[in-house]
Amino acid sequence: MAQRSRVWPFARRRRAPEPAPPEGADSDAATAGPADGRAVRILLGLAAGVVIAFGMAGIAHILAPTLLALVLTICAQPVRVWLQRHGTPDGLATGAVALTVFALLAAFIGLLIVAMAQFIGMLPQYKDELEAIGKQFGEFLQTIGLGQQQVNDIASSFDPTKFLNFFTELLGNAFGLIAFLVVVLTMLILMPADAAYTPTLLRQLEPTKPNLVFAVSGFARSVRRYMVVTTVLGIVQGVINGIALWALGVPAALLWAILSFLCSFIPNVGYFIAIVPPLVFGYLTGGWGTVIAIIVIYGVINAIVQSVIQPKVVGNAVALSQTLTFFSVLFWAVVLGPIGAILAIPLTLLVRAVLVDSDPRARQWRPAIGDLSHTRELMKEDYLARKTERRQAKGKQAAGPPAAEPPGDSD
């Protein structure tokens, strides 16, 4: 009988031995004293981060528009430089870019207000349908074991009067909106004027602070590429979604198109925020057929834009892991509110530039937070090595055991 092969795909393999701990301290700890240990530095860093986060949350009403103006200034900086290169005076170029950005921002806010006003006007027409959906959803929750009080609280959220109160307060808070725009406008006038000195300042700092110059320049390039690409793709995404919703007869299609555009800046979470309201009102107007059509349209567009086009265009400009990206959205939304969720990626890139890119010793942690360009190459090499080993093992198995030599002639 032929010897049975011991190679079996589900065979239990020997467990690899536990790796031995390294001997000696890390290279970056050679000059550290007893009080400068890694644990102490980590604890102090976390404590400082908590204090800074609470401080930023306390002044979010002025910090959020300031950071928005900073991101807009970074994105508009090449336009101002182009105008100056073609003979436009510095003051006129700075003022033209600032006013253009502010005009676009004001036009967008005005369009958003008009869309919300239309939504408020048509919302009472769906009062009975929304209450019916809330009742059906509450009955479903009871079947899976939720308590009556919890069911009542969830079902009450479908009350149209709550929607009306929310949007009415949002539209009526004119003072807060004006204050927000005043801060943004003022910063858009001051920041571009100060940005005119940035190239000279960077050249002045480069001989003594080359790592800081490297970090600041990389941050500006990454934010500019990400925001410009995301804005263009978000406009395309919002227009296509709005036209599709209008064709399907979903009410307030303009508002949901604007929501889709804004949510394109919120990674991982924005898609689900943007699709929920159209699904609810699509079900009220067209039933499950409209709901399925919306899911398919949003899913296809989001997959093409977020998974195919944007990564290829943005490239390694962001270089943040998926986990860190999702956490950054939650963190900045808690600290700065909705503006923080929209600016989560630029703000995280700013933190990375300050804490990681500006320090050569900390730069080695970039792969751990998402810069996987070299890591992918190593993984590919490991995969090819394992593939070669498997081929060699199969070749030896197919060849079989070596043939026995014939016995020699006896004397």
PDB file of N, CA and C in Angstrom, residues 103-152:
ATOM      1  N   ALA A 103     -17.725  84.639  -0.400  1.00  0.00           N
ATOM      2  CA  ALA A 103     -18.937  84.669  -1.220  1.00  0.00           C
ATOM      3  C   ALA A 103     -19.449  83.262  -1.508  1.00  0.00           C
ATOM      4  N   LEU A 104     -18.526  82.339  -1.810  1.00  0.00           N
ATOM      5  CA  LEU A 104     -18.939  80.954  -2.031  1.00  0.00           C
ATOM      6  C   LEU A 104     -19.521  80.347  -0.764  1.00  0.00           C
ATOM      7  N   LEU A 105     -18.892  80.636   0.376  1.00  0.00           N
ATOM      8  CA  LEU A 105     -19.397  80.121   1.647  1.00  0.00           C
ATOM      9  C   LEU A 105     -20.773  80.699   1.966  1.00  0.00           C
ATOM     10  N   ALA A 106     -20.949  82.003   1.749  1.00  0.00           N
ATOM     11  CA  ALA A 106     -22.245  82.630   2.011  1.00  0.00           C
ATOM     12  C   ALA A 106     -23.316  82.117   1.062  1.00  0.00           C
ATOM     13  N   ALA A 107     -22.962  81.897  -0.203  1.00  0.00           N
ATOM     14  CA  ALA A 107     -23.933  81.347  -1.149  1.00  0.00           C
ATOM     15  C   ALA A 107     -24.355  79.937  -0.756  1.00  0.00           C
ATOM     16  N   PHE A 108     -23.408  79.155  -0.287  1.00  0.00           N
ATOM     17  CA  PHE A 108     -23.747  77.796   0.156  1.00  0.00           C
ATOM     18  C   PHE A 108     -24.679  77.837   1.367  1.00  0.00           C
ATOM     19  N   ILE A 109     -24.383  78.708   2.331  1.00  0.00           N
ATOM     20  CA  ILE A 109     -25.243  78.807   3.513  1.00  0.00           C
ATOM     21  C   ILE A 109     -26.632  79.302   3.115  1.00  0.00           C
ATOM     22  N   GLY A 110     -26.696  80.258   2.181  1.00  0.00           N
ATOM     23  CA  GLY A 110     -28.004  80.718   1.721  1.00  0.00           C
ATOM     24  C   GLY A 110     -28.798  79.623   1.037  1.00  0.00           C
ATOM     25  N   LEU A 111     -28.125  78.821   0.217  1.00  0.00           N
ATOM     26  CA  LEU A 111     -28.804  77.690  -0.431  1.00  0.00           C
ATOM     27  C   LEU A 111     -29.290  76.685   0.596  1.00  0.00           C
ATOM     28  N   LEU A 112     -28.488  76.462   1.625  1.00  0.00           N
ATOM     29  CA  LEU A 112     -28.893  75.539   2.682  1.00  0.00           C
ATOM     30  C   LEU A 112     -30.122  76.057   3.425  1.00  0.00           C
ATOM     31  N   ILE A 113     -30.177  77.356   3.694  1.00  0.00           N
ATOM     32  CA  ILE A 113     -31.331  77.938   4.386  1.00  0.00           C
ATOM     33  C   ILE A 113     -32.583  77.808   3.532  1.00  0.00           C
ATOM     34  N   VAL A 114     -32.473  78.063   2.230  1.00  0.00           N
ATOM     35  CA  VAL A 114     -33.633  77.915   1.343  1.00  0.00           C
ATOM     36  C   VAL A 114     -34.125  76.470   1.330  1.00  0.00           C
ATOM     37  N   ALA A 115     -33.192  75.523   1.259  1.00  0.00           N
ATOM     38  CA  ALA A 115     -33.588  74.113   1.243  1.00  0.00           C
ATOM     39  C   ALA A 115     -34.264  73.712   2.549  1.00  0.00           C
ATOM     40  N   MET A 116     -33.738  74.196   3.681  1.00  0.00           N
ATOM     41  CA  MET A 116     -34.356  73.858   4.961  1.00  0.00           C
ATOM     42  C   MET A 116     -35.728  74.510   5.097  1.00  0.00           C
ATOM     43  N   ALA A 117     -35.875  75.727   4.573  1.00  0.00           N
ATOM     44  CA  ALA A 117     -37.187  76.377   4.617  1.00  0.00           C
ATOM     45  C   ALA A 117     -38.211  75.598   3.800  1.00  0.00           C
ATOM     46  N   GLN A 118     -37.830  75.102   2.631  1.00  0.00           N
ATOM     47  CA  GLN A 118     -38.738  74.261   1.844  1.00  0.00           C
ATOM     48  C   GLN A 118     -39.097  72.982   2.579  1.00  0.00           C
ATOM     49  N   PHE A 119     -38.129  72.401   3.274  1.00  0.00           N
ATOM     50  CA  PHE A 119     -38.387  71.174   4.030  1.00  0.00           C
ATOM     51  C   PHE A 119     -39.366  71.428   5.170  1.00  0.00           C
ATOM     52  N   ILE A 120     -39.180  72.551   5.848  1.00  0.00           N
ATOM     53  CA  ILE A 120     -40.105  72.881   6.938  1.00  0.00           C
ATOM     54  C   ILE A 120     -41.512  73.079   6.403  1.00  0.00           C
ATOM     55  N   GLY A 121     -41.642  73.691   5.217  1.00  0.00           N
ATOM     56  CA  GLY A 121     -42.964  73.919   4.652  1.00  0.00           C
ATOM     57  C   GLY A 121     -43.691  72.647   4.262  1.00  0.00           C
ATOM     58  N   MET A 122     -42.972  71.623   3.826  1.00  0.00           N
ATOM     59  CA  MET A 122     -43.649  70.409   3.373  1.00  0.00           C
ATOM     60  C   MET A 122     -43.745  69.341   4.467  1.00  0.00           C
ATOM     61  N   LEU A 123     -43.039  69.530   5.600  1.00  0.00           N
ATOM     62  CA  LEU A 123     -43.009  68.488   6.633  1.00  0.00           C
ATOM     63  C   LEU A 123     -44.383  68.179   7.244  1.00  0.00           C
ATOM     64  N   PRO A 124     -45.256  69.177   7.509  1.00  0.00           N
ATOM     65  CA  PRO A 124     -46.562  68.827   8.089  1.00  0.00           C
ATOM     66  C   PRO A 124     -47.397  67.894   7.220  1.00  0.00           C
ATOM     67  N   GLN A 125     -47.138  67.824   5.926  1.00  0.00           N
ATOM     68  CA  GLN A 125     -47.911  66.935   5.065  1.00  0.00           C
ATOM     69  C   GLN A 125     -47.681  65.455   5.404  1.00  0.00           C
ATOM     70  N   TYR A 126     -46.556  65.161   6.038  1.00  0.00           N
ATOM     71  CA  TYR A 126     -46.197  63.766   6.325  1.00  0.00           C
ATOM     72  C   TYR A 126     -46.321  63.448   7.814  1.00  0.00           C
ATOM     73  N   LYS A 127     -47.119  64.238   8.515  1.00  0.00           N
ATOM     74  CA  LYS A 127     -47.249  64.038   9.968  1.00  0.00           C
ATOM     75  C   LYS A 127     -47.822  62.660  10.281  1.00  0.00           C
ATOM     76  N   ASP A 128     -48.906  62.299   9.649  1.00  0.00           N
ATOM     77  CA  ASP A 128     -49.536  61.008   9.946  1.00  0.00           C
ATOM     78  C   ASP A 128     -48.643  59.840   9.541  1.00  0.00           C
ATOM     79  N   GLU A 129     -47.991  59.949   8.382  1.00  0.00           N
ATOM     80  CA  GLU A 129     -47.131  58.843   7.937  1.00  0.00           C
ATOM     81  C   GLU A 129     -45.937  58.644   8.868  1.00  0.00           C
ATOM     82  N   LEU A 130     -45.331  59.739   9.334  1.00  0.00           N
ATOM     83  CA  LEU A 130     -44.202  59.604  10.247  1.00  0.00           C
ATOM     84  C   LEU A 130     -44.625  58.992  11.581  1.00  0.00           C
ATOM     85  N   GLU A 131     -45.783  59.396  12.078  1.00  0.00           N
ATOM     86  CA  GLU A 131     -46.266  58.801  13.321  1.00  0.00           C
ATOM     87  C   GLU A 131     -46.566  57.312  13.143  1.00  0.00           C
ATOM     88  N   ALA A 132     -47.071  56.936  11.985  1.00  0.00           N
ATOM     89  CA  ALA A 132     -47.334  55.515  11.726  1.00  0.00           C
ATOM     90  C   ALA A 132     -46.039  54.713  11.680  1.00  0.00           C
ATOM     91  N   ILE A 133     -45.016  55.283  11.051  1.00  0.00           N
ATOM     92  CA  ILE A 133     -43.718  54.601  11.019  1.00  0.00           C
ATOM     93  C   ILE A 133     -43.158  54.447  12.428  1.00  0.00           C
ATOM     94  N   GLY A 134     -43.296  55.499  13.237  1.00  0.00           N
ATOM     95  CA  GLY A 134     -42.830  55.407  14.614  1.00  0.00           C
ATOM     96  C   GLY A 134     -43.570  54.336  15.400  1.00  0.00           C
ATOM     97  N   LYS A 135     -44.856  54.208  15.171  1.00  0.00           N
ATOM     98  CA  LYS A 135     -45.628  53.177  15.871  1.00  0.00           C
ATOM     99  C   LYS A 135     -45.208  51.786  15.423  1.00  0.00           C
ATOM    100  N   GLN A 136     -45.034  51.583  14.117  1.00  0.00           N
ATOM    101  CA  GLN A 136     -44.605  50.274  13.617  1.00  0.00           C
ATOM    102  C   GLN A 136     -43.205  49.916  14.130  1.00  0.00           C
ATOM    103  N   PHE A 137     -42.322  50.885  14.160  1.00  0.00           N
ATOM    104  CA  PHE A 137     -40.974  50.622  14.665  1.00  0.00           C
ATOM    105  C   PHE A 137     -41.007  50.292  16.149  1.00  0.00           C
ATOM    106  N   GLY A 138     -41.878  50.959  16.902  1.00  0.00           N
ATOM    107  CA  GLY A 138     -42.012  50.648  18.319  1.00  0.00           C
ATOM    108  C   GLY A 138     -42.542  49.243  18.552  1.00  0.00           C
ATOM    109  N   GLU A 139     -43.513  48.815  17.738  1.00  0.00           N
ATOM    110  CA  GLU A 139     -44.009  47.445  17.874  1.00  0.00           C
ATOM    111  C   GLU A 139     -42.927  46.418  17.564  1.00  0.00           C
ATOM    112  N   PHE A 140     -42.086  46.719  16.575  1.00  0.00           N
ATOM    113  CA  PHE A 140     -40.982  45.803  16.270  1.00  0.00           C
ATOM    114  C   PHE A 140     -40.000  45.723  17.426  1.00  0.00           C
ATOM    115  N   LEU A 141     -39.718  46.850  18.067  1.00  0.00           N
ATOM    116  CA  LEU A 141     -38.794  46.840  19.194  1.00  0.00           C
ATOM    117  C   LEU A 141     -39.357  46.049  20.365  1.00  0.00           C
ATOM    118  N   GLN A 142     -40.666  46.100  20.543  1.00  0.00           N
ATOM    119  CA  GLN A 142     -41.263  45.311  21.618  1.00  0.00           C
ATOM    120  C   GLN A 142     -41.107  43.820  21.372  1.00  0.00           C
ATOM    121  N   THR A 143     -41.164  43.404  20.110  1.00  0.00           N
ATOM    122  CA  THR A 143     -41.029  41.976  19.805  1.00  0.00           C
ATOM    123  C   THR A 143     -39.632  41.446  20.099  1.00  0.00           C
ATOM    124  N   ILE A 144     -38.623  42.320  20.121  1.00  0.00           N
ATOM    125  CA  ILE A 144     -37.261  41.852  20.394  1.00  0.00           C
ATOM    126  C   ILE A 144     -36.858  42.080  21.840  1.00  0.00           C
ATOM    127  N   GLY A 145     -37.818  42.506  22.687  1.00  0.00           N
ATOM    128  CA  GLY A 145     -37.570  42.516  24.122  1.00  0.00           C
ATOM    129  C   GLY A 145     -37.303  43.859  24.759  1.00  0.00           C
ATOM    130  N   LEU A 146     -37.435  44.978  24.069  1.00  0.00           N
ATOM    131  CA  LEU A 146     -37.216  46.277  24.694  1.00  0.00           C
ATOM    132  C   LEU A 146     -38.400  46.647  25.575  1.00  0.00           C
ATOM    133  N   GLY A 147     -38.091  47.431  26.611  1.00  0.00           N
ATOM    134  CA  GLY A 147     -39.124  47.854  27.534  1.00  0.00           C
ATOM    135  C   GLY A 147     -40.058  48.883  26.924  1.00  0.00           C
ATOM    136  N   GLN A 148     -41.232  49.039  27.556  1.00  0.00           N
ATOM    137  CA  GLN A 148     -42.234  49.950  27.022  1.00  0.00           C
ATOM    138  C   GLN A 148     -41.767  51.393  27.056  1.00  0.00           C
ATOM    139  N   GLN A 149     -41.058  51.777  28.124  1.00  0.00           N
ATOM    140  CA  GLN A 149     -40.597  53.159  28.222  1.00  0.00           C
ATOM    141  C   GLN A 149     -39.572  53.475  27.146  1.00  0.00           C
ATOM    142  N   GLN A 150     -38.649  52.543  26.898  1.00  0.00           N
ATOM    143  CA  GLN A 150     -37.664  52.754  25.844  1.00  0.00           C
ATOM    144  C   GLN A 150     -38.319  52.822  24.475  1.00  0.00           C
ATOM    145  N   VAL A 151     -39.324  51.968  24.256  1.00  0.00           N
ATOM    146  CA  VAL A 151     -40.035  51.980  22.981  1.00  0.00           C
ATOM    147  C   VAL A 151     -40.742  53.313  22.782  1.00  0.00           C
ATOM    148  N   ASN A 152     -41.372  53.828  23.840  1.00  0.00           N
ATOM    149  CA  ASN A 152     -42.077  55.105  23.724  1.00  0.00           C
ATOM    150  C   ASN A 152     -41.114  56.249  23.424  1.00  0.00           C
TER     151      ASN A 152
END
